[in-house]
């Protein structure tokens, strides 16, 4: 049942382990040329062999990713405001037709629970899911955090559950204390975003905690591409996510230049 959507999801969340290492490189859609992604092609090319799925905009796919690469793509399809504006003022910016043309395995957009335009972003998710399901395209909902909101299990549970209720096939959210409670309340897979760059050891520990508490993998950006050893870092993250490596084993992997 649902071959298309499940086959697409299997290109993101690998059936062998039930987990995924997604590399998030979509930051430019509102931040411009973020540190580490100024030359996206140069940064991402060496990471592709270690990536299950890129989270990226259509413009960067077209211009910076070799079409012969066998990495899957989850397209960021929402946008609108820049960092200078009201971030929750997002709309859908990329059509499903374009996602299919780019051979996307999924599409993703942000919802802004607790922010000025929460209702519009949640309604946009509903519309995107209704259209995407027609083509067997899984939707990833990203729980963007309004400036005033606390990153705690109560808030993230609310946001993730809403995303699943509206029909997201998987959800991306941040790590928090008692993360397992967020996972418990959300019937679809959750992938962890990394957030701002932190020391490598801490990012590896956070990843291990998230996996132990039920995350289906990561959709991580800055803690990989802003590392002093991005290839080592993504390999280390992979070892934790897919092979159950300990944090110390993973740190070893990261440390090898
Ligand atoms: C945030 O909205 C962006 O879409 C990123 O994809 C997300 O935050 C994950 O990247 P990072 O690990 O750098 O937080």
Coordinates of C-alpha atoms and ligand atoms in Angstrom, one line a residue:
X1 CA 0.0 0.0 0.0
X2 CA 1.2 3.5 -0.8
X3 CA 4.3 2.3 -2.7
X4 CA 5.3 5.7 -4.0
X5 CA 5.2 7.5 -0.6
X6 CA 6.9 4.7 1.2
X7 CA 9.5 4.2 -1.4
X8 CA 10.3 7.9 -1.2
X9 CA 10.4 7.8 2.6
X10 CA 12.8 4.8 2.3
X11 CA 15.2 7.0 0.4
X12 CA 15.3 9.3 3.4
X13 CA 14.8 7.1 6.5
X14 CA 16.8 4.0 5.6
X15 CA 14.9 0.7 6.1
X16 CA 18.0 -1.2 7.2
X17 CA 18.3 0.8 10.4
X18 CA 15.1 2.8 10.5
X19 CA 17.2 5.9 10.8
X20 CA 18.5 8.8 8.7
X21 CA 21.4 11.2 8.5
X22 CA 20.0 14.3 6.8
X23 CA 22.3 17.2 6.1
X24 CA 20.5 20.5 6.4
X25 CA 21.9 23.1 4.1
X26 CA 18.8 25.2 3.5
X27 CA 19.8 28.1 5.9
X28 CA 20.4 30.5 3.1
X29 CA 16.6 30.7 2.3
X30 CA 16.3 33.3 5.1
X31 CA 19.8 33.8 6.4
X32 CA 21.7 34.5 3.1
X33 CA 25.2 33.1 2.8
X34 CA 25.6 31.6 6.3
X35 CA 29.0 30.8 7.6
X36 CA 30.1 27.5 6.1
X37 CA 27.6 27.7 3.2
X38 CA 29.0 30.8 1.4
X39 CA 30.2 28.4 -1.3
X40 CA 27.6 25.7 -0.8
X41 CA 28.9 23.4 -3.6
X42 CA 32.4 23.3 -2.1
X43 CA 31.1 22.6 1.4
X44 CA 28.5 20.0 0.5
X45 CA 30.3 18.0 -2.2
X46 CA 32.7 16.1 0.1
X47 CA 29.8 15.4 2.6
X48 CA 27.4 13.9 0.0
X49 CA 28.9 10.3 0.2
X50 CA 28.1 10.3 4.0
X51 CA 24.6 11.8 3.7
X52 CA 21.3 9.9 3.3
X53 CA 19.4 13.0 2.3
X54 CA 20.0 16.7 1.7
X55 CA 17.6 19.2 3.1
X56 CA 18.0 22.0 0.6
X57 CA 16.1 24.6 -1.6
X58 CA 15.4 24.1 -5.3
X59 CA 17.8 27.0 -6.2
X60 CA 20.7 25.3 -4.5
X61 CA 19.9 21.9 -5.9
X62 CA 19.9 23.3 -9.4
X63 CA 23.1 25.3 -9.0
X64 CA 25.2 23.3 -6.6
X65 CA 24.4 19.6 -6.6
X66 CA 25.7 17.2 -9.2
X67 CA 22.7 15.5 -10.7
X68 CA 24.7 12.2 -11.0
X69 CA 25.0 12.1 -7.2
X70 CA 22.9 9.3 -5.7
X71 CA 22.0 11.3 -2.5
X72 CA 18.3 11.8 -2.0
X73 CA 16.8 15.3 -1.6
X74 CA 14.1 16.7 0.7
X75 CA 13.2 20.1 -0.7
X76 CA 12.7 23.1 1.5
X77 CA 9.5 24.5 0.0
X78 CA 8.6 27.3 2.4
X79 CA 10.0 30.8 2.7
X80 CA 9.3 34.5 2.4
X81 CA 10.8 36.6 5.2
X82 CA 14.5 37.1 5.7
X83 CA 16.2 37.4 9.1
X84 CA 15.4 41.1 8.9
X85 CA 11.6 40.4 8.8
X86 CA 9.0 38.5 10.8
X87 CA 10.2 34.9 10.4
X88 CA 6.8 33.3 10.9
X89 CA 5.4 35.2 7.9
X90 CA 6.2 32.2 5.6
X91 CA 4.3 30.8 2.6
X92 CA 4.9 27.9 0.2
X93 CA 7.5 29.0 -2.3
X94 CA 8.0 25.9 -4.5
X95 CA 5.4 23.8 -6.3
X96 CA 4.9 20.1 -6.0
X97 CA 5.5 19.9 -9.8
X98 CA 9.0 21.3 -9.3
X99 CA 9.7 18.9 -6.4
X100 CA 8.8 16.0 -8.7
X101 CA 10.8 17.4 -11.6
X102 CA 13.8 17.6 -9.2
X103 CA 13.2 13.9 -8.2
X104 CA 12.7 15.0 -4.6
X105 CA 12.1 12.2 -2.0
X106 CA 10.3 14.6 0.2
X107 CA 9.3 18.2 0.8
X108 CA 9.7 20.2 4.0
X109 CA 8.3 23.4 5.4
X110 CA 8.3 25.2 8.8
X111 CA 5.4 25.7 11.2
X112 CA 5.7 28.5 13.8
X113 CA 3.7 27.4 16.8
X114 CA 3.3 30.3 19.3
X115 CA 4.6 32.9 16.8
X116 CA 2.5 35.7 15.2
X117 CA 1.5 33.7 12.1
X118 CA 1.2 30.3 13.6
X119 CA -2.3 29.7 12.2
X120 CA -1.3 30.6 8.7
X121 CA 1.8 28.3 8.7
X122 CA -0.2 25.4 10.1
X123 CA -2.9 25.9 7.5
X124 CA -0.1 26.0 4.8
X125 CA 1.1 22.7 6.1
X126 CA -2.4 21.3 5.7
X127 CA -2.6 22.5 2.1
X128 CA 0.9 21.2 1.3
X129 CA 0.1 17.8 2.8
X130 CA -3.2 17.5 0.9
X131 CA -1.5 18.3 -2.4
X132 CA 1.7 16.2 -1.7
X133 CA -0.2 13.1 -0.7
X134 CA -1.9 13.1 -4.1
X135 CA 1.6 12.5 -5.7
X136 CA 2.9 10.2 -2.9
X137 CA 5.3 12.9 -1.7
X138 CA 6.1 12.8 2.1
X139 CA 6.0 16.1 3.9
X140 CA 8.5 17.0 6.6
X141 CA 7.3 19.6 9.1
X142 CA 10.0 21.7 10.8
X143 CA 9.0 23.1 14.2
X144 CA 10.6 26.5 13.9
X145 CA 10.7 28.2 17.3
X146 CA 9.3 31.7 17.8
X147 CA 11.7 34.1 19.5
X148 CA 9.8 34.1 22.8
X149 CA 9.3 30.3 23.0
X150 CA 11.1 28.0 25.4
X151 CA 12.8 25.0 23.9
X152 CA 11.2 22.5 26.4
X153 CA 9.5 19.2 26.1
X154 CA 6.1 20.8 26.7
X155 CA 6.4 23.2 23.9
X156 CA 8.1 20.9 21.4
X157 CA 5.5 18.2 22.1
X158 CA 2.8 20.6 21.3
X159 CA 4.4 21.7 18.0
X160 CA 5.4 18.1 16.9
X161 CA 2.0 16.7 17.7
X162 CA 0.2 19.5 15.7
X163 CA 2.5 18.7 12.8
X164 CA 1.6 15.0 12.9
X165 CA -2.1 15.7 13.3
X166 CA -2.1 18.0 10.3
X167 CA -0.5 15.2 8.3
X168 CA 3.3 15.5 8.2
X169 CA 4.9 12.1 7.5
X170 CA 7.9 13.1 9.6
X171 CA 8.9 16.0 11.8
X172 CA 12.1 17.9 12.5
X173 CA 12.5 19.4 15.9
X174 CA 15.2 20.5 18.4
X175 CA 16.6 18.4 21.2
X176 CA 15.5 19.3 24.8
X177 CA 15.5 17.8 28.2
X178 CA 13.0 14.9 28.4
X179 CA 13.1 14.6 24.6
X180 CA 11.5 11.1 25.0
X181 CA 8.3 12.8 26.0
X182 CA 8.3 14.7 22.6
X183 CA 8.8 11.3 20.8
X184 CA 6.1 9.6 22.9
X185 CA 3.4 12.2 21.8
X186 CA 4.3 12.1 18.1
X187 CA 3.2 9.0 16.1
X188 CA 5.5 9.9 13.1
X189 CA 9.3 9.7 13.0
X190 CA 11.2 12.7 14.5
X191 CA 14.6 13.9 13.3
X192 CA 16.7 16.2 15.4
X193 CA 17.9 19.5 14.2
X194 CA 21.3 20.5 15.5
X195 CA 20.8 24.2 16.2
X196 CA 23.6 26.7 16.7
X197 CA 27.2 25.4 16.6
X198 CA 28.3 23.9 19.8
X199 CA 31.5 22.0 20.7
X200 CA 31.8 18.7 18.7
X201 CA 31.7 16.5 21.8
X202 CA 28.5 18.2 23.0
X203 CA 26.9 17.8 19.5
X204 CA 27.8 14.1 19.5
X205 CA 26.4 13.7 23.0
X206 CA 23.2 15.4 22.0
X207 CA 22.8 13.1 19.0
X208 CA 23.4 10.0 21.1
X209 CA 20.8 11.2 23.6
X210 CA 18.3 11.9 21.0
X211 CA 18.7 8.5 19.4
X212 CA 18.5 6.8 22.7
X213 CA 15.3 8.7 23.5
X214 CA 13.7 7.6 20.2
X215 CA 14.7 10.0 17.4
X216 CA 14.8 8.5 13.9
X217 CA 18.0 10.3 13.1
X218 CA 19.1 13.9 12.5
X219 CA 18.7 16.7 10.1
X220 CA 21.7 18.6 11.1
X221 CA 23.5 21.5 9.6
X222 CA 25.7 24.0 11.4
X223 CA 27.2 21.4 13.8
X224 CA 28.5 19.6 10.7
X225 CA 29.4 22.2 8.1
X226 CA 30.7 24.7 10.6
X227 CA 32.9 22.1 12.3
X228 CA 36.7 22.3 11.8
X229 CA 36.4 18.7 10.3
X230 CA 33.0 18.5 8.6
X231 CA 33.7 15.1 7.0
X232 CA 34.9 13.7 10.3
X233 CA 31.9 15.1 12.0
X234 CA 29.3 13.7 9.6
X235 CA 31.0 10.3 9.8
X236 CA 30.9 10.4 13.6
X237 CA 27.2 11.4 13.5
X238 CA 26.5 8.5 11.1
X239 CA 28.3 6.0 13.4
X240 CA 26.0 7.0 16.3
X241 CA 22.8 7.1 14.2
X242 CA 23.2 4.0 12.1
X243 CA 25.7 1.9 14.1
X244 CA 25.0 2.7 17.7
X245 CA 28.5 4.0 18.3
X246 CA 29.3 5.5 21.7
X247 CA 30.1 9.2 22.0
X248 CA 33.7 8.4 22.6
X249 CA 33.9 6.1 19.6
X250 CA 32.3 8.8 17.5
X251 CA 34.6 11.5 18.8
X252 CA 37.5 9.3 17.7
X253 CA 36.1 9.2 14.2
X254 CA 35.6 13.0 14.2
X255 CA 39.2 13.5 15.4
X256 CA 40.8 11.6 12.5
X257 CA 41.7 14.3 9.9
Ligands
LIG1 C1 16.1 25.9 10.1 O1 14.9 26.3 9.9 C2 16.8 25.3 9.0 O2 15.8 24.9 8.1 C3 17.7 24.1 9.3 O3 17.4 23.1 8.4 C4 17.6 23.5 10.6 O4 17.7 24.5 11.6 C5 18.7 22.5 10.8 O5 19.9 23.0 10.8 P1 20.8 23.2 12.1 O6 21.3 21.9 12.5 O7 21.9 24.1 11.6 O8 20.0 23.9 13.1

